[in-house]
PDB file of C-alpha atoms and ligand atoms in Angstrom:
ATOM      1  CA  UNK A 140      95.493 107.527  65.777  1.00 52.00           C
ATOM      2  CA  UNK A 141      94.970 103.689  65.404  1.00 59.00           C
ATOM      3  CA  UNK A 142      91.954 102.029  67.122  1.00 61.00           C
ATOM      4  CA  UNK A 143      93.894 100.885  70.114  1.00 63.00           C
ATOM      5  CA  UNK A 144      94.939 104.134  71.028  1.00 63.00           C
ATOM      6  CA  UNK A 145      91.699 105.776  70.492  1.00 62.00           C
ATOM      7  CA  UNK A 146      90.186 102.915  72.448  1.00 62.00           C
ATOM      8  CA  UNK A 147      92.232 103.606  75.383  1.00 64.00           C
ATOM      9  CA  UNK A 148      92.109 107.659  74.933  1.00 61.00           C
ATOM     10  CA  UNK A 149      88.703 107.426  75.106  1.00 63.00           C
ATOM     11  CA  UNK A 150      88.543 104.851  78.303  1.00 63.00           C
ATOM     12  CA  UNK A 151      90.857 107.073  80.148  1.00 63.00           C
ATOM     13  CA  UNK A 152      88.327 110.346  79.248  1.00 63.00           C
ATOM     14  CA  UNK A 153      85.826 108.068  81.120  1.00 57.00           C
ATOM     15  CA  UNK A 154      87.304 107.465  83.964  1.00 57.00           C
ATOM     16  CA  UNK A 155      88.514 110.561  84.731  1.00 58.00           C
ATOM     17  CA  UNK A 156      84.918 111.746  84.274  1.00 53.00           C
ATOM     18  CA  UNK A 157      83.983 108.786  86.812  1.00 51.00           C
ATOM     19  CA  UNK A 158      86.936 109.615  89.247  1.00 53.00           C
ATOM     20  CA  UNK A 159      85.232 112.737  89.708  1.00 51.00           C
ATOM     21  CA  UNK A 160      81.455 112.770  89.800  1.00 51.00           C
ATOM     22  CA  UNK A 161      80.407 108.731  90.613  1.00 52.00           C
ATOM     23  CA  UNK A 162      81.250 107.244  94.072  1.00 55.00           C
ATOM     24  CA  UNK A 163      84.922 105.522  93.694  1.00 76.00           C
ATOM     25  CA  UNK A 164      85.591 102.169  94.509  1.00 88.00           C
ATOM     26  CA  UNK A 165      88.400 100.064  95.950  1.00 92.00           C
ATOM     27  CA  UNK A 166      90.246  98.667  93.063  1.00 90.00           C
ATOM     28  CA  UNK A 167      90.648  95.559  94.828  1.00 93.00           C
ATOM     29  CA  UNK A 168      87.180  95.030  96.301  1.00 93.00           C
ATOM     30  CA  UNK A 169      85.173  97.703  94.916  1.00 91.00           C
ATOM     31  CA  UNK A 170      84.205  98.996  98.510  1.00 93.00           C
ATOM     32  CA  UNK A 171      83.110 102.696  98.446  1.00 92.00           C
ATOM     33  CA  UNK A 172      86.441 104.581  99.438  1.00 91.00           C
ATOM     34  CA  UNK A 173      86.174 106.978 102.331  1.00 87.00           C
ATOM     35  CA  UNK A 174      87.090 110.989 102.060  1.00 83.00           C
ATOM     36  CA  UNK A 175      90.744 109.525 103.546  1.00 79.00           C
ATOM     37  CA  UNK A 176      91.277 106.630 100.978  1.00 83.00           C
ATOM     38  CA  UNK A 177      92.506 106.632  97.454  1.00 83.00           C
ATOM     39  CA  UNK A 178      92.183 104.078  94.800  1.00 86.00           C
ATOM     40  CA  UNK A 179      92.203 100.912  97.455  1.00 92.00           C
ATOM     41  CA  UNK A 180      90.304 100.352 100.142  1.00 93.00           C
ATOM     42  CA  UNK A 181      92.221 100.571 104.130  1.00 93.00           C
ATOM     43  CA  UNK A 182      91.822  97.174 104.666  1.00 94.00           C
ATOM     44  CA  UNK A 183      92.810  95.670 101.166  1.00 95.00           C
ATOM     45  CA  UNK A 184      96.005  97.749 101.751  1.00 94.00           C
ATOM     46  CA  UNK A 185      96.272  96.292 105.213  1.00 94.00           C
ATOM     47  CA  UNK A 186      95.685  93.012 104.112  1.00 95.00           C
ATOM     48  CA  UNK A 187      98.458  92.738 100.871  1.00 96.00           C
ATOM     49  CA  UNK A 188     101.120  90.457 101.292  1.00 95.00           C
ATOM     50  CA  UNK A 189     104.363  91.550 102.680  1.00 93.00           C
ATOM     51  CA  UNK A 190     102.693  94.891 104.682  1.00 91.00           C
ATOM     52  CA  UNK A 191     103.661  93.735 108.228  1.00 85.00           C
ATOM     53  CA  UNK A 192     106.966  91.930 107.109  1.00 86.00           C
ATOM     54  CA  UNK A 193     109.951  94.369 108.387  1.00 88.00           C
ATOM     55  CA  UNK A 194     112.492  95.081 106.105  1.00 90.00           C
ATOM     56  CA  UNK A 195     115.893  95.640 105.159  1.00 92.00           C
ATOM     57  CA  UNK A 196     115.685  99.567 104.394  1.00 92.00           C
ATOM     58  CA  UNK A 197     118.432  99.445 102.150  1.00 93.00           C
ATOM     59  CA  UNK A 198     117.435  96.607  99.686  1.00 94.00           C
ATOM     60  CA  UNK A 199     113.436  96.672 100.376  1.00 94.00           C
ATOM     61  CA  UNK A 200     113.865  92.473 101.360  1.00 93.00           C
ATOM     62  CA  UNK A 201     112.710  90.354 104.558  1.00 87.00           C
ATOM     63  CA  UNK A 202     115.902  89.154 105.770  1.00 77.00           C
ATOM     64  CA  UNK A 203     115.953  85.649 106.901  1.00 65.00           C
ATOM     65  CA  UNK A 204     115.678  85.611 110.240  1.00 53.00           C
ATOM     66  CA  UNK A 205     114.317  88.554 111.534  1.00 50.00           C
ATOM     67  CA  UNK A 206     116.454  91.832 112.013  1.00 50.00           C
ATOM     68  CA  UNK A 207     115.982  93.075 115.493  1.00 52.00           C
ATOM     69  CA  UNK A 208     114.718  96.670 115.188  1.00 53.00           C
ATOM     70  CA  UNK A 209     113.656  96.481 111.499  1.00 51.00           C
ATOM     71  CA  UNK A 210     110.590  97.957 110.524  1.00 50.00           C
ATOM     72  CA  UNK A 211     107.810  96.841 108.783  1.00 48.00           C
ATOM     73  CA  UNK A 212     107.055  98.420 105.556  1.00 48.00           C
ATOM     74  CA  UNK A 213     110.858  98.996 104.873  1.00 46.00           C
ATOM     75  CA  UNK A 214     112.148 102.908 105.883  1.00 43.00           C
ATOM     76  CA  UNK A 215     113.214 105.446 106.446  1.00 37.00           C
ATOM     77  CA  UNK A 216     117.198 105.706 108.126  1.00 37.00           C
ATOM     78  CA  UNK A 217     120.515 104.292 106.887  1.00 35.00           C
ATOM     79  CA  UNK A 218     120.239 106.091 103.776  1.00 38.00           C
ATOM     80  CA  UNK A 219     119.953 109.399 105.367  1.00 35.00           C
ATOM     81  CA  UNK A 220     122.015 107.738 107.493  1.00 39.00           C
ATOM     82  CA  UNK A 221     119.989 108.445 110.612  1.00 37.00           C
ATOM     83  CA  UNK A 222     118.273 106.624 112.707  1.00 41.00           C
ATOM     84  CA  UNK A 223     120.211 103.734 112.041  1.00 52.00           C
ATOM     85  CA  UNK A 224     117.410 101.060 111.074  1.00 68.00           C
ATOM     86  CA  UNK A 225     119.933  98.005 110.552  1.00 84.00           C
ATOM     87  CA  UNK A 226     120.550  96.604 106.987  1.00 89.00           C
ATOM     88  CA  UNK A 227     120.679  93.049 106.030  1.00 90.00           C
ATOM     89  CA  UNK A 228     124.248  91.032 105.468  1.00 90.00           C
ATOM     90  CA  UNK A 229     123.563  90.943 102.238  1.00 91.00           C
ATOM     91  CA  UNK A 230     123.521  94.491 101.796  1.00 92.00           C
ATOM     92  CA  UNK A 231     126.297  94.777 104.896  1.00 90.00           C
ATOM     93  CA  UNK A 232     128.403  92.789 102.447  1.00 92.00           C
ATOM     94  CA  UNK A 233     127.852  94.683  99.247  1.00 92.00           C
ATOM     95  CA  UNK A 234     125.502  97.617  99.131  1.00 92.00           C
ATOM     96  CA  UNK A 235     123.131  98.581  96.275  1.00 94.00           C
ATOM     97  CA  UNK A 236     123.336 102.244  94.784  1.00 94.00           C
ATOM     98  CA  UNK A 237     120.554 103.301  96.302  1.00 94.00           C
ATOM     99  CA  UNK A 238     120.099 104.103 100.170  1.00 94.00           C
ATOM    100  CA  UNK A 239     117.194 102.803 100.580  1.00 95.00           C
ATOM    101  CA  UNK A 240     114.002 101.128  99.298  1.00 96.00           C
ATOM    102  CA  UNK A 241     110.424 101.521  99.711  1.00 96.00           C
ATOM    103  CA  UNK A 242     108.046  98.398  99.382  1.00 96.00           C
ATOM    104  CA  UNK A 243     104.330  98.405  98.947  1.00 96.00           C
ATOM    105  CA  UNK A 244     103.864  95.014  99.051  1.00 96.00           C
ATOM    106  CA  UNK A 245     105.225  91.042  98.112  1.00 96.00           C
ATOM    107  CA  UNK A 246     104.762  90.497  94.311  1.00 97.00           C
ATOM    108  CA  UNK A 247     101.977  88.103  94.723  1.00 96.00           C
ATOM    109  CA  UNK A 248      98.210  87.995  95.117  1.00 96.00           C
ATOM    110  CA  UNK A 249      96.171  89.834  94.722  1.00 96.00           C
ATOM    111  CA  UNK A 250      98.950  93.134  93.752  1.00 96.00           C
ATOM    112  CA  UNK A 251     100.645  91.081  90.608  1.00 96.00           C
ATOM    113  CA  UNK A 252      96.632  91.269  89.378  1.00 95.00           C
ATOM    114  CA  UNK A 253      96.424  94.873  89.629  1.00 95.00           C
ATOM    115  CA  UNK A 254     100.311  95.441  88.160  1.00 96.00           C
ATOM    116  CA  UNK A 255      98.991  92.481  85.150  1.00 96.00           C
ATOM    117  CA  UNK A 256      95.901  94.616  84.716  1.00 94.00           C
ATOM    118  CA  UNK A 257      98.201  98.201  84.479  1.00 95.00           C
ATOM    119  CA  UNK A 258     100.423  96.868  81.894  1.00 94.00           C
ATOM    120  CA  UNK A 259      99.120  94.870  80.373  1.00 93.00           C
ATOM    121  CA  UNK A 260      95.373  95.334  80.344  1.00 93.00           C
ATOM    122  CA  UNK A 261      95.748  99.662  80.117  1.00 92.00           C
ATOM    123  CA  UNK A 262      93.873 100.351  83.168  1.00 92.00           C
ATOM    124  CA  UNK A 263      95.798 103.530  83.976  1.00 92.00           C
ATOM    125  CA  UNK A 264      93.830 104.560  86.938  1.00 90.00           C
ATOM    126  CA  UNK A 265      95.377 101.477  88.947  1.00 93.00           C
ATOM    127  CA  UNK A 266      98.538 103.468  88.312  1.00 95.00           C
ATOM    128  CA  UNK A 267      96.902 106.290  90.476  1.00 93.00           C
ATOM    129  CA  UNK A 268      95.663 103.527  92.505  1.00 93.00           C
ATOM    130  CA  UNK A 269      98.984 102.330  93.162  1.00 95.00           C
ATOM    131  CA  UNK A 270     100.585 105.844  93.303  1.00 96.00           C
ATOM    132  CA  UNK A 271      97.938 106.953  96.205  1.00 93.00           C
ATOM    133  CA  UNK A 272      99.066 104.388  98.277  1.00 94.00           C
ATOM    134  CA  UNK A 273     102.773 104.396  97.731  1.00 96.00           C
ATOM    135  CA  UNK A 274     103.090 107.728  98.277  1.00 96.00           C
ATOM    136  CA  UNK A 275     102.521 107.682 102.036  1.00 94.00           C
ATOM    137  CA  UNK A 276     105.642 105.237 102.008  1.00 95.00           C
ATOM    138  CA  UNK A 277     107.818 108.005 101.157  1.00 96.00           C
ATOM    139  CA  UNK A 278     106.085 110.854 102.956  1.00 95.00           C
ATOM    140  CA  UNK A 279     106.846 108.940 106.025  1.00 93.00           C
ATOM    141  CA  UNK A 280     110.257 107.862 105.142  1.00 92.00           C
ATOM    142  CA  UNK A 281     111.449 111.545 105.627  1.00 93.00           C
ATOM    143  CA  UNK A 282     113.950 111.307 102.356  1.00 94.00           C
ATOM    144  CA  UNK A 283     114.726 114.906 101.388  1.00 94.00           C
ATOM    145  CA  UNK A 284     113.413 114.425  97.298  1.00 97.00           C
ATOM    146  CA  UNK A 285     114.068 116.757  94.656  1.00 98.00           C
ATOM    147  CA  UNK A 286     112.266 114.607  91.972  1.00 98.00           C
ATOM    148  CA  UNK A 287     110.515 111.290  91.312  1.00 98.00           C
ATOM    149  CA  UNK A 288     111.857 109.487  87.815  1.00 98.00           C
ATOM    150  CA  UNK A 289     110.145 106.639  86.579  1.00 98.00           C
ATOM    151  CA  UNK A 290     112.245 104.056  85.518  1.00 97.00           C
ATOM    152  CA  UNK A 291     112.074 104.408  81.401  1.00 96.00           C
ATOM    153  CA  UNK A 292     111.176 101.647  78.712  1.00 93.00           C
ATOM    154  CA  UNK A 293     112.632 101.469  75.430  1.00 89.00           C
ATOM    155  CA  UNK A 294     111.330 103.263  72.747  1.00 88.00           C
ATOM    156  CA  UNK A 295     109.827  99.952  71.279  1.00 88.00           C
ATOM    157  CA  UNK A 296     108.352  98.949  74.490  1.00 89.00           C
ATOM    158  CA  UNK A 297     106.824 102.466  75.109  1.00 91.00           C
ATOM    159  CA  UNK A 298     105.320 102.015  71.115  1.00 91.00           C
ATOM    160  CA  UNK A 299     103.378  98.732  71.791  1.00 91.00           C
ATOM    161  CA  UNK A 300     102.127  99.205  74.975  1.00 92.00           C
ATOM    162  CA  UNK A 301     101.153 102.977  74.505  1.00 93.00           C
ATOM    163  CA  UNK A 302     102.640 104.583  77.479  1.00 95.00           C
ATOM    164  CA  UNK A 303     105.065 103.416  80.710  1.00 96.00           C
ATOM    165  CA  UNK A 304     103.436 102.294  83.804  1.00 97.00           C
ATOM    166  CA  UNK A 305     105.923 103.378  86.044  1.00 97.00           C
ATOM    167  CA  UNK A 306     105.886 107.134  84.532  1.00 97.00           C
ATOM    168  CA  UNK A 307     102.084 106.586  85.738  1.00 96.00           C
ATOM    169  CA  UNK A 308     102.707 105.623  88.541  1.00 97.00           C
ATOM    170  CA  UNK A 309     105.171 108.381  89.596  1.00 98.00           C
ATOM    171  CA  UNK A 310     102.827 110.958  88.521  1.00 96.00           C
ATOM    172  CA  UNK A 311     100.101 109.495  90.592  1.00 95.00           C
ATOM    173  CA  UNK A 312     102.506 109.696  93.390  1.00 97.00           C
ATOM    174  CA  UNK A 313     103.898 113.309  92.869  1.00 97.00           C
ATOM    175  CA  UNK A 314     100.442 114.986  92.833  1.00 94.00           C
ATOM    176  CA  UNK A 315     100.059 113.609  96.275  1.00 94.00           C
ATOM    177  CA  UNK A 316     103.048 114.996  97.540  1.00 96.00           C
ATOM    178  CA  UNK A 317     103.523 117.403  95.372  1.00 97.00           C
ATOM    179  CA  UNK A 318     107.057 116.696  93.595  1.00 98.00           C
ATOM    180  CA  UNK A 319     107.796 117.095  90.176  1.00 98.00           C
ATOM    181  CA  UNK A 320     108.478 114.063  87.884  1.00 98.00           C
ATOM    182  CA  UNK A 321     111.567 114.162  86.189  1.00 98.00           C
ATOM    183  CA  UNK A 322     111.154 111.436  83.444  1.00 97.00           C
ATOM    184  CA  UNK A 323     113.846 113.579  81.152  1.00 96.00           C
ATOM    185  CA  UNK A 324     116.532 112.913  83.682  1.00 98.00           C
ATOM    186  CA  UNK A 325     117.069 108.895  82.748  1.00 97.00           C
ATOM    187  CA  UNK A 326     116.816 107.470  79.158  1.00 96.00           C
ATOM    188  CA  UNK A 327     116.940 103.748  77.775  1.00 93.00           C
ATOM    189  CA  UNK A 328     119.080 103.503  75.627  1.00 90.00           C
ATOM    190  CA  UNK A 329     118.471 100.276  73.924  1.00 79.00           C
ATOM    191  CA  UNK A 330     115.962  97.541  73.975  1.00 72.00           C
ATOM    192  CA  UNK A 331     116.518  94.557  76.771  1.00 69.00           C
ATOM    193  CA  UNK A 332     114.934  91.411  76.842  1.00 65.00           C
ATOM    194  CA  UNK A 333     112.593  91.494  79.533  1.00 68.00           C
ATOM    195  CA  UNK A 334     114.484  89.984  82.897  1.00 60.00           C
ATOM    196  CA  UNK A 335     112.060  87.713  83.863  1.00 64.00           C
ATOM    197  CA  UNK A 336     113.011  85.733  80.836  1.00 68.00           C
ATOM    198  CA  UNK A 337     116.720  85.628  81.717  1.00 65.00           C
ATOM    199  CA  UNK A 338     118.207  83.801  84.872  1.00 70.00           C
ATOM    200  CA  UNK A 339     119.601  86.184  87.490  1.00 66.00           C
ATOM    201  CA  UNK A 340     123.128  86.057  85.973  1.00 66.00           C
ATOM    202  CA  UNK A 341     122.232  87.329  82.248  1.00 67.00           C
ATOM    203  CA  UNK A 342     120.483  90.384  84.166  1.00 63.00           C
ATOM    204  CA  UNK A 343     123.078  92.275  84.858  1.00 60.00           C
ATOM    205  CA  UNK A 344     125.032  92.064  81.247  1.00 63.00           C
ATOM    206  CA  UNK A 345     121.497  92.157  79.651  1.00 66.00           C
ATOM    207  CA  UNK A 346     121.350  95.688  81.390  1.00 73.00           C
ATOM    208  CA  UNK A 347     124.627  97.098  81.193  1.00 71.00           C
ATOM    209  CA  UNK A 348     125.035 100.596  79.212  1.00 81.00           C
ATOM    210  CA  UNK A 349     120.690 100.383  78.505  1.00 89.00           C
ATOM    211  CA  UNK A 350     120.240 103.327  80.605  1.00 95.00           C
ATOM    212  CA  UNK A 351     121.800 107.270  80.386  1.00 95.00           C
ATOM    213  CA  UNK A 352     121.268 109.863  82.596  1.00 96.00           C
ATOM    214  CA  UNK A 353     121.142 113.266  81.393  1.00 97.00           C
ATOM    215  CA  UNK A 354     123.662 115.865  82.984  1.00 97.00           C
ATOM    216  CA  UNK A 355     120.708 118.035  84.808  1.00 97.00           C
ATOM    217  CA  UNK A 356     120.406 115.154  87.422  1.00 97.00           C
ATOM    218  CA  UNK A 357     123.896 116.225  88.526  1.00 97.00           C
ATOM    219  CA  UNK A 358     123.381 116.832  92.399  1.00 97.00           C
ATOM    220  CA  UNK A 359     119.817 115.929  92.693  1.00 97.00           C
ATOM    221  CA  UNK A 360     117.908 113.895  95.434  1.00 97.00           C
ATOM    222  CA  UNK A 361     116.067 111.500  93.173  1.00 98.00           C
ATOM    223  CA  UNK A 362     113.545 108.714  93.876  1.00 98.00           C
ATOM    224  CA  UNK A 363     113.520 106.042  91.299  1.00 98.00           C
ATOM    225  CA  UNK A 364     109.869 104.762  90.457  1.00 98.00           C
ATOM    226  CA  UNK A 365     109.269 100.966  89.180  1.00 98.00           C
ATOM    227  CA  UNK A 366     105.678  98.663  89.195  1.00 97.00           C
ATOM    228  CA  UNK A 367     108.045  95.774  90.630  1.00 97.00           C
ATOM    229  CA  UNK A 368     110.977  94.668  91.670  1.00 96.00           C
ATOM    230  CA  UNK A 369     112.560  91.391  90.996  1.00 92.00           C
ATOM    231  CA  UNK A 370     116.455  91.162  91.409  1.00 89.00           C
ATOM    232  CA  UNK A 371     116.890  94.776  91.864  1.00 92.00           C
ATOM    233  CA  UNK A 372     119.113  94.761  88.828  1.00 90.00           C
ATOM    234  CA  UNK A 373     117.187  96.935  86.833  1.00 92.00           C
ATOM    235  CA  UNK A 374     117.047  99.868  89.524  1.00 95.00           C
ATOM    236  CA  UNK A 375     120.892  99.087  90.000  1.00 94.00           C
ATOM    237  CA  UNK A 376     121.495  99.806  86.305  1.00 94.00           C
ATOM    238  CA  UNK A 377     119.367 102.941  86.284  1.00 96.00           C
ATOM    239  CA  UNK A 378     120.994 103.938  89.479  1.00 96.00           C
ATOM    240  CA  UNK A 379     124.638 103.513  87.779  1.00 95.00           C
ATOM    241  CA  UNK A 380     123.496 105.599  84.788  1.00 95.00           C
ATOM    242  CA  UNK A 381     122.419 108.244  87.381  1.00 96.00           C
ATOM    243  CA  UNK A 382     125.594 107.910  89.676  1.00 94.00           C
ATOM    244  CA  UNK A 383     127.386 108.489  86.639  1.00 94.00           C
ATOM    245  CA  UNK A 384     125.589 111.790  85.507  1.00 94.00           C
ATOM    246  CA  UNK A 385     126.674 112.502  89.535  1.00 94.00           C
ATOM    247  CA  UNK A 386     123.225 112.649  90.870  1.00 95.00           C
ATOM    248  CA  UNK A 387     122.702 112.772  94.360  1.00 95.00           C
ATOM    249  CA  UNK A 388     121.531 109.925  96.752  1.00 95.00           C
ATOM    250  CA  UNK A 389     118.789 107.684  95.856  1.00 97.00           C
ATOM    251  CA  UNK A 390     116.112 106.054  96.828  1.00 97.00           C
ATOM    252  CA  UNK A 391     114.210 103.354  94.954  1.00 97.00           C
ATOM    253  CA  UNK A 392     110.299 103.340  95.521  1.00 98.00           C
ATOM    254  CA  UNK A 393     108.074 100.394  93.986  1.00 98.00           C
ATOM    255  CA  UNK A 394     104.361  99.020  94.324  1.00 97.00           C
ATOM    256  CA  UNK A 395     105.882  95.093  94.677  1.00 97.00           C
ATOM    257  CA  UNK A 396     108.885  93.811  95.375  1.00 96.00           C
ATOM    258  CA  UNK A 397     109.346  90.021  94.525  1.00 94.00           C
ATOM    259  CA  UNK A 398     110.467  88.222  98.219  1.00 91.00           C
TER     260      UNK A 398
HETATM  261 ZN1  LIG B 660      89.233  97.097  99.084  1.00 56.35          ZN
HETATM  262 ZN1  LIG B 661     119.266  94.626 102.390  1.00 56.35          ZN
END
């Protein structure tokens, strides 16, 4: 075990220790958290960027213009096809492979610190953080989920860093709702320069083929699990890799989605 690792083994032995026996704070504000509140405070979550902006359910984005009916948050509907929230043109015009997305917030401040901090910094608890409060998103959204799978990283990716913040994240978010996480069901398959490096048309050739689904998600209800969403091309790829394998419908669930 190198130093790193041990350094971030034993951090994480810490603050599980802490989570349980000192009083737990906001991660945003450090406000003592109520019995009802987990990792950030009610009105930090109330007050990230985006919260109130309805959405397209399909594709997680504000329209421009506002879509009469829409909902903030993003939901539940078109996907299961039911209550008939309306979609954006854009996805009107040429739908994603996913029914629907769930938002937490805008990439911006003060979220991007806490999704800096997961990745980059190892602060796994935000990932519980996060997970606590994304979790009522899909709760409420009604969508009938067999499984949450993390979108993967590459084996190199997985090697630096030390462990995949959106596997993390999906765990936080399954022991709240009690759903298994499937992170067996979607592989990477190669390395991919990251996308915020590329300009929106390498994305989708940078990501072609980098994802394969194993056979067992055949006819599954899946939730896809990122930290953020930019273009949406990454999801799209993993979704592909999954429609292929003949999964089920998805949904796509993130903490921030760029607007
Ligand atoms: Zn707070
Ligand atoms: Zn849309």
């Amino acid at each position: 075990m190198d130093r790193r690792h041990f350094a971030r083994l034993a951090s994480s032995t810490w603050r599980s220790f802490a989570d349980r026996w000192l009083p737990r704070g906001c991660a945003l504000c450090d406000a003592t958290l109520g019995s009802n509140e987990d990792g950030l405070c009610s009105p930090c979550v109330d007050a990230l960027p985006g919260r109130s902006t309805p959405r397209c359910p399909r594709c997680g984005l504000a329209p421009r213009g506002a879509i009469p009916g829409a909902i903030p948050g993003a939901i539940s509907d078109a996907a299961a096809g039911q209550t008939g929230a309306p979609q954006c043109a854009a996805c009107r015009h040429a739908p994603p492979p996913f029914e629907l997305t769930l938002v937490l917030a805008d990439y911006a401040a003060p979220i991007d610190r806490l999704v800096h901090a997961l990745k980059f910094g190892g602060e796994l608890a935000l990932a519980g953080a996060l997970g606590a409060r994304m979790a009522p998103l899909l709760e409420a959204s009604g969508w009938p989920a067999d499984a949450l799978v993390p979108v993967p990283l590459g084996a190199e990716r997985i090697a630096t860093r030390g462990f995949n913040q959106s596997m993390a994240i999906a765990q936080g978010i399954g022991r709240r709702l009690g759903l298994p996480v499937r992170g067996g069901l979607l592989a990477r398959t190669r390395e991919t320069p990251a996308q915020s490096t590329l300009a929106l048309a390498e994305r989708r050739g940078n990501l072609t083929d980098a994802f394969r689904a194993s056979p067992a998600a055949a006819g599954l209800r899946l939730v896809l699990v990122d930290d953020v969403m930019t273009s949406g091309s990454t999801l799209e790829a993993a979704a592909a890799a999954l429609g292929t394998a003949a999964a089920g419908p998805l949904a796509a669930l993130v903490a921030a989605r760029t607007p």
